[in-house]
mmCIF file of C-alpha atoms and ligand atoms in Angstrom:
data_model
loop_
_atom_site.group_PDB
_atom_site.id
_atom_site.type_symbol
_atom_site.label_atom_id
_atom_site.label_comp_id
_atom_site.label_asym_id
_atom_site.label_seq_id
_atom_site.Cartn_x
_atom_site.Cartn_y
_atom_site.Cartn_z
ATOM 1 C CA MET A 1 -38.356 -39.845 -0.422
ATOM 2 C CA LYS A 2 -35.470 -39.260 -3.708
ATOM 3 C CA LEU A 3 -36.968 -39.194 -7.521
ATOM 4 C CA GLY A 4 -35.840 -39.913 -10.760
ATOM 5 C CA ILE A 5 -37.736 -37.382 -13.191
ATOM 6 C CA PHE A 6 -37.663 -37.439 -17.159
ATOM 7 C CA THR A 7 -40.383 -35.759 -19.018
ATOM 8 C CA ASP A 8 -41.374 -35.055 -22.541
ATOM 9 C CA SER A 9 -38.693 -37.340 -24.812
ATOM 10 C CA HIS A 10 -40.666 -37.316 -27.905
ATOM 11 C CA TYR A 11 -38.389 -40.602 -29.019
ATOM 12 C CA CYS A 12 -39.490 -41.493 -33.082
ATOM 13 C CA ASN A 13 -36.645 -41.993 -35.497
ATOM 14 C CA VAL A 14 -37.043 -38.631 -36.523
ATOM 15 C CA GLU A 15 -33.605 -37.240 -36.512
ATOM 16 C CA ARG A 16 -34.183 -33.427 -35.953
ATOM 17 C CA ASP A 17 -37.859 -31.213 -36.151
ATOM 18 C CA LYS A 18 -35.859 -27.751 -36.287
ATOM 19 C CA THR A 19 -35.152 -27.768 -32.031
ATOM 20 C CA ARG A 20 -35.876 -31.253 -31.249
ATOM 21 C CA PHE A 21 -33.569 -34.483 -31.763
ATOM 22 C CA HIS A 22 -36.454 -36.988 -31.437
ATOM 23 C CA ALA A 23 -33.982 -40.121 -32.114
ATOM 24 C CA LEU A 24 -31.603 -39.194 -29.323
ATOM 25 C CA SER A 25 -33.499 -39.970 -27.003
ATOM 26 C CA LEU A 26 -33.089 -43.430 -26.221
ATOM 27 C CA GLN A 27 -29.699 -42.515 -25.607
ATOM 28 C CA LYS A 28 -30.888 -39.697 -23.229
ATOM 29 C CA ILE A 29 -33.297 -42.311 -21.698
ATOM 30 C CA GLU A 30 -30.782 -45.033 -20.999
ATOM 31 C CA GLU A 31 -27.806 -42.069 -19.225
ATOM 32 C CA ALA A 32 -30.688 -40.265 -17.499
ATOM 33 C CA MET A 33 -32.000 -43.880 -15.927
ATOM 34 C CA THR A 34 -27.936 -45.043 -15.369
ATOM 35 C CA ALA A 35 -27.591 -41.643 -13.136
ATOM 36 C CA PHE A 36 -31.313 -42.112 -11.173
ATOM 37 C CA ARG A 37 -29.596 -45.753 -9.913
ATOM 38 C CA ASP A 38 -25.978 -44.421 -9.852
ATOM 39 C CA ALA A 39 -28.103 -41.465 -7.094
ATOM 40 C CA GLY A 40 -30.485 -44.699 -5.374
ATOM 41 C CA VAL A 41 -34.324 -42.902 -6.340
ATOM 42 C CA ASP A 42 -37.011 -44.920 -4.814
ATOM 43 C CA ALA A 43 -38.460 -44.828 -8.256
ATOM 44 C CA VAL A 44 -38.257 -43.014 -11.731
ATOM 45 C CA LEU A 45 -41.514 -40.649 -12.947
ATOM 46 C CA CYS A 46 -41.562 -39.905 -16.788
ATOM 47 C CA LEU A 47 -44.423 -37.090 -16.956
ATOM 48 C CA GLY A 48 -45.776 -37.829 -20.401
ATOM 49 C CA ASP A 49 -45.404 -37.120 -24.272
ATOM 50 C CA ILE A 50 -42.466 -40.174 -24.041
ATOM 51 C CA ILE A 51 -43.013 -41.458 -27.698
ATOM 52 C CA ASP A 52 -44.430 -39.340 -31.093
ATOM 53 C CA ILE A 53 -45.063 -40.022 -34.260
ATOM 54 C CA GLY A 54 -41.813 -41.193 -36.574
ATOM 55 C CA LYS A 55 -41.542 -40.930 -40.265
ATOM 56 C CA PRO A 56 -43.693 -43.041 -41.565
ATOM 57 C CA LYS A 57 -45.830 -43.253 -39.450
ATOM 58 C CA GLY A 58 -47.052 -46.895 -38.079
ATOM 59 C CA ARG A 59 -43.356 -47.978 -35.704
ATOM 60 C CA GLU A 60 -45.168 -45.754 -32.658
ATOM 61 C CA LYS A 61 -45.508 -49.518 -30.435
ATOM 62 C CA GLU A 62 -42.325 -50.604 -31.667
ATOM 63 C CA TYR A 63 -40.761 -47.013 -30.310
ATOM 64 C CA LEU A 64 -42.879 -47.484 -26.634
ATOM 65 C CA ARG A 65 -41.252 -51.388 -26.703
ATOM 66 C CA GLN A 66 -38.036 -49.972 -26.949
ATOM 67 C CA ILE A 67 -38.560 -47.499 -24.316
ATOM 68 C CA SER A 68 -40.086 -50.358 -22.040
ATOM 69 C CA ASP A 69 -37.030 -53.099 -22.414
ATOM 70 C CA LEU A 70 -34.710 -49.899 -20.985
ATOM 71 C CA ILE A 71 -36.272 -49.006 -18.587
ATOM 72 C CA LYS A 72 -37.675 -52.437 -17.963
ATOM 73 C CA SER A 73 -33.313 -53.320 -17.315
ATOM 74 C CA PHE A 74 -32.599 -50.673 -14.918
ATOM 75 C CA ALA A 75 -35.789 -52.848 -12.538
ATOM 76 C CA LEU A 76 -36.473 -48.785 -11.043
ATOM 77 C CA PRO A 77 -40.477 -48.033 -9.659
ATOM 78 C CA PHE A 78 -41.475 -46.895 -13.097
ATOM 79 C CA TYR A 79 -44.928 -44.652 -12.973
ATOM 80 C CA PHE A 80 -45.832 -42.663 -16.297
ATOM 81 C CA ILE A 81 -48.313 -40.788 -17.069
ATOM 82 C CA PRO A 82 -49.230 -40.250 -21.106
ATOM 83 C CA GLY A 83 -49.071 -37.040 -23.153
ATOM 84 C CA ASN A 84 -50.832 -35.565 -25.752
ATOM 85 C CA HIS A 85 -48.173 -36.963 -28.805
ATOM 86 C CA ASP A 86 -48.338 -40.572 -26.768
ATOM 87 C CA TYR A 87 -52.613 -40.338 -27.408
ATOM 88 C CA GLY A 88 -51.379 -39.266 -30.300
ATOM 89 C CA ALA A 89 -49.204 -42.289 -31.437
ATOM 90 C CA LEU A 90 -51.780 -45.417 -29.268
ATOM 91 C CA ARG A 91 -54.405 -46.440 -27.393
ATOM 92 C CA GLY A 92 -53.679 -45.508 -23.056
ATOM 93 C CA GLU A 93 -54.143 -48.368 -22.428
ATOM 94 C CA GLU A 94 -51.338 -50.176 -24.790
ATOM 95 C CA PHE A 95 -48.582 -48.049 -22.218
ATOM 96 C CA CYS A 96 -50.303 -48.884 -19.159
ATOM 97 C CA LYS A 97 -49.692 -52.539 -20.763
ATOM 98 C CA GLU A 98 -46.760 -52.863 -21.245
ATOM 99 C CA PHE A 99 -45.349 -50.265 -18.561
ATOM 100 C CA GLY A 100 -47.174 -52.373 -16.436
ATOM 101 C CA THR A 101 -48.707 -49.250 -14.874
ATOM 102 C CA PRO A 102 -52.479 -48.410 -13.481
ATOM 103 C CA ASP A 103 -55.005 -46.440 -15.461
ATOM 104 C CA LEU A 104 -54.546 -42.755 -14.416
ATOM 105 C CA PRO A 105 -55.979 -41.355 -13.062
ATOM 106 C CA TYR A 106 -53.570 -43.352 -9.320
ATOM 107 C CA PHE A 107 -51.946 -42.518 -6.315
ATOM 108 C CA VAL A 108 -48.392 -44.052 -4.889
ATOM 109 C CA ASP A 109 -47.721 -44.390 -1.583
ATOM 110 C CA PHE A 110 -44.685 -44.175 -0.319
ATOM 111 C CA PRO A 111 -43.334 -44.130 4.118
ATOM 112 C CA ASP A 112 -43.335 -39.906 4.191
ATOM 113 C CA VAL A 113 -44.883 -38.985 0.469
ATOM 114 C CA ARG A 114 -48.065 -39.868 -1.605
ATOM 115 C CA LEU A 115 -47.698 -39.358 -5.722
ATOM 116 C CA ILE A 116 -50.405 -38.188 -7.277
ATOM 117 C CA LEU A 117 -50.470 -39.075 -10.853
ATOM 118 C CA LEU A 118 -53.426 -37.102 -13.394
ATOM 119 C CA ASP A 119 -54.352 -37.419 -16.556
ATOM 120 C CA ALA A 120 -55.924 -34.003 -18.107
ATOM 121 C CA GLY A 121 -55.729 -35.461 -21.814
ATOM 122 C CA TYR A 122 -59.037 -34.721 -22.331
ATOM 123 C CA ARG A 123 -61.084 -33.248 -24.364
ATOM 124 C CA LYS A 124 -63.353 -29.708 -22.885
ATOM 125 C CA ASP A 125 -66.374 -32.772 -23.631
ATOM 126 C CA GLY A 126 -64.345 -35.292 -22.040
ATOM 127 C CA ARG A 127 -63.108 -36.945 -25.172
ATOM 128 C CA ARG A 128 -59.831 -38.350 -24.472
ATOM 129 C CA PHE A 129 -57.011 -37.505 -27.084
ATOM 130 C CA ASP A 130 -56.550 -41.301 -28.045
ATOM 131 C CA VAL A 131 -60.255 -41.497 -28.988
ATOM 132 C CA ALA A 132 -60.528 -37.844 -29.767
ATOM 133 C CA GLY A 133 -57.474 -36.516 -30.794
ATOM 134 C CA ASN A 134 -54.711 -34.917 -29.771
ATOM 135 C CA GLU A 135 -54.997 -30.939 -29.195
ATOM 136 C CA TRP A 136 -52.697 -29.401 -26.819
ATOM 137 C CA THR A 137 -54.370 -26.278 -26.509
ATOM 138 C CA ASP A 138 -57.870 -28.054 -25.117
ATOM 139 C CA SER A 139 -56.688 -30.100 -21.467
ATOM 140 C CA ASN A 140 -58.666 -31.028 -19.572
ATOM 141 C CA LEU A 141 -59.854 -32.748 -15.852
ATOM 142 C CA PRO A 142 -62.813 -33.979 -15.648
ATOM 143 C CA PRO A 143 -65.091 -33.689 -12.865
ATOM 144 C CA PHE A 144 -63.813 -36.936 -11.910
ATOM 145 C CA GLU A 145 -60.817 -36.075 -11.379
ATOM 146 C CA LEU A 146 -60.967 -32.774 -9.786
ATOM 147 C CA ARG A 147 -62.805 -35.506 -7.072
ATOM 148 C CA PHE A 148 -60.825 -38.169 -7.306
ATOM 149 C CA LEU A 149 -57.234 -35.488 -7.023
ATOM 150 C CA GLU A 150 -59.960 -34.080 -3.648
ATOM 151 C CA LYS A 151 -60.233 -37.900 -2.090
ATOM 152 C CA ALA A 152 -56.267 -38.151 -2.538
ATOM 153 C CA LEU A 153 -55.437 -35.173 -0.409
ATOM 154 C CA ALA A 154 -57.617 -36.228 2.082
ATOM 155 C CA VAL A 155 -54.095 -37.767 3.613
ATOM 156 C CA ASP A 156 -52.004 -37.168 6.468
ATOM 157 C CA LYS A 157 -48.929 -37.108 4.973
ATOM 158 C CA LYS A 158 -47.110 -34.763 2.016
ATOM 159 C CA CYS A 159 -47.900 -35.253 -1.314
ATOM 160 C CA VAL A 160 -46.879 -34.339 -4.582
ATOM 161 C CA VAL A 161 -49.190 -33.661 -7.815
ATOM 162 C CA CYS A 162 -47.648 -34.621 -10.872
ATOM 163 C CA LEU A 163 -50.006 -34.674 -14.335
ATOM 164 C CA HIS A 164 -48.287 -33.744 -17.947
ATOM 165 C CA GLU A 165 -50.240 -30.092 -18.860
ATOM 166 C CA ASN A 166 -49.245 -27.641 -16.300
ATOM 167 C CA VAL A 167 -51.873 -25.932 -13.678
ATOM 168 C CA ASP A 168 -49.328 -22.430 -12.709
ATOM 169 C CA THR A 169 -51.413 -19.414 -13.112
ATOM 170 C CA PHE A 170 -46.983 -17.723 -13.879
ATOM 171 C CA LEU A 171 -47.034 -19.625 -16.630
ATOM 172 C CA PHE A 172 -45.480 -17.380 -20.090
ATOM 173 C CA ASN A 173 -48.012 -19.216 -22.607
ATOM 174 C CA ARG A 174 -51.645 -19.939 -21.712
ATOM 175 C CA HIS A 175 -52.710 -22.670 -23.764
ATOM 176 C CA TYR A 176 -50.113 -24.802 -21.910
ATOM 177 C CA LEU A 177 -52.449 -24.887 -18.750
ATOM 178 C CA VAL A 178 -55.374 -27.066 -18.038
ATOM 179 C CA LYS A 179 -58.547 -25.380 -18.799
ATOM 180 C CA GLN A 180 -59.927 -26.064 -14.362
ATOM 181 C CA HIS A 181 -55.951 -24.810 -13.136
ATOM 182 C CA ALA A 182 -57.711 -22.333 -10.858
ATOM 183 C CA GLU A 183 -60.132 -24.247 -9.507
ATOM 184 C CA VAL A 184 -57.326 -27.478 -9.138
ATOM 185 C CA ARG A 185 -55.175 -25.198 -7.104
ATOM 186 C CA LYS A 186 -58.044 -23.828 -4.793
ATOM 187 C CA ILE A 187 -58.144 -27.478 -4.420
ATOM 188 C CA LEU A 188 -54.433 -27.741 -3.705
ATOM 189 C CA ARG A 189 -54.572 -24.717 -1.273
ATOM 190 C CA ARG A 190 -57.320 -26.100 0.857
ATOM 191 C CA SER A 191 -55.537 -29.774 1.337
ATOM 192 C CA GLY A 192 -52.535 -27.921 2.737
ATOM 193 C CA ASN A 193 -50.399 -30.306 2.180
ATOM 194 C CA VAL A 194 -49.180 -30.210 -1.228
ATOM 195 C CA SER A 195 -45.726 -28.363 -1.515
ATOM 196 C CA LEU A 196 -44.922 -29.416 -4.863
ATOM 197 C CA VAL A 197 -46.475 -29.834 -8.142
ATOM 198 C CA LEU A 198 -44.533 -31.779 -11.037
ATOM 199 C CA GLN A 199 -45.268 -30.734 -14.660
ATOM 200 C CA GLY A 200 -44.252 -31.577 -18.640
ATOM 201 C CA HIS A 201 -45.483 -30.158 -21.448
ATOM 202 C CA TYR A 202 -44.167 -27.087 -21.474
ATOM 203 C CA HIS A 203 -40.019 -28.286 -23.094
ATOM 204 C CA LYS A 204 -38.142 -24.456 -21.974
ATOM 205 C CA GLY A 205 -39.297 -25.827 -18.262
ATOM 206 C CA ALA A 206 -40.320 -22.923 -15.924
ATOM 207 C CA ASP A 207 -40.536 -23.120 -11.668
ATOM 208 C CA HIS A 208 -42.576 -20.965 -9.908
ATOM 209 C CA THR A 209 -43.302 -21.207 -5.702
ATOM 210 C CA TYR A 210 -46.506 -19.125 -4.805
ATOM 211 C CA THR A 211 -48.736 -19.945 -2.188
ATOM 212 C CA GLY A 212 -46.487 -22.565 -0.499
ATOM 213 C CA ILE A 213 -46.776 -24.789 -3.371
ATOM 214 C CA ARG A 214 -44.132 -24.681 -5.660
ATOM 215 C CA PHE A 215 -44.803 -25.816 -9.457
ATOM 216 C CA LEU A 216 -41.850 -26.898 -11.464
ATOM 217 C CA SER A 217 -42.227 -27.791 -15.346
ATOM 218 C CA VAL A 218 -39.462 -30.041 -16.211
ATOM 219 C CA ALA A 219 -37.450 -29.013 -19.235
ATOM 220 C CA GLY A 220 -38.086 -31.261 -22.749
ATOM 221 C CA MET A 221 -35.496 -33.826 -23.060
ATOM 222 C CA VAL A 222 -36.053 -34.167 -26.824
ATOM 223 C CA GLU A 223 -35.015 -30.077 -27.163
ATOM 224 C CA GLY A 224 -31.690 -30.175 -28.092
ATOM 225 C CA LYS A 225 -28.967 -32.108 -28.256
ATOM 226 C CA GLU A 226 -27.581 -31.912 -24.408
ATOM 227 C CA ASN A 227 -29.954 -33.969 -21.764
ATOM 228 C CA ARG A 228 -32.215 -32.683 -19.515
ATOM 229 C CA TYR A 229 -33.478 -35.095 -16.420
ATOM 230 C CA CYS A 230 -33.154 -35.012 -12.537
ATOM 231 C CA VAL A 231 -32.517 -36.435 -9.224
ATOM 232 C CA MET A 232 -35.229 -34.300 -6.474
ATOM 233 C CA ASP A 233 -35.189 -35.376 -2.831
ATOM 234 C CA ILE A 234 -39.138 -34.625 -2.330
HETATM 235 FE FE1 FE2 B 1 -44.253 -32.590 -25.177
#
């Protein structure tokens, strides 16, 4: 299958914050969606942090609506994982309602591939970031999601695991890692049918393959004036 992927657009009205060009992201998403349509993708995946809090705060629903209207205008299947900044801006349910996507975690079956979407936007005490507040250095996959992952992997099909935060142990900065990263990798290895993990959150991007699994952190769209997205044959 062919997948169009973008992440960390952080769209809001802020023109520039250091290396981040938030307000440009709407146009960048339109460019990405156009490229995805032209490439004939089967689905589009956003790995989180699609919006951010603008200045002044309070227009976050408007940002989400603008993006959602744009994405819907392309009529491509769209899947979404809220990032920590999304949870800092709005409730998780608001994203699901706007995009018409299920509650996390969930999986989507394509003829040859199962996409498994996980949500590591939880504090260690089990409260989700939209309730407890966004804390990017304390992301966790609660026990129910680890059990969900194990069950979702028990299928005779290639599986791609997707999440906003990272489980790649070779990431330079450990803060970007889900606390249960070692356990997740163990589950992936044991299943034997995961060759790709798609992650966002780490804006620089990273790409490491080990124990037969590629851990790809897609670069953040908000960084710089140039665009960042990718089309992958999976
Ligand atoms: Fe981000």
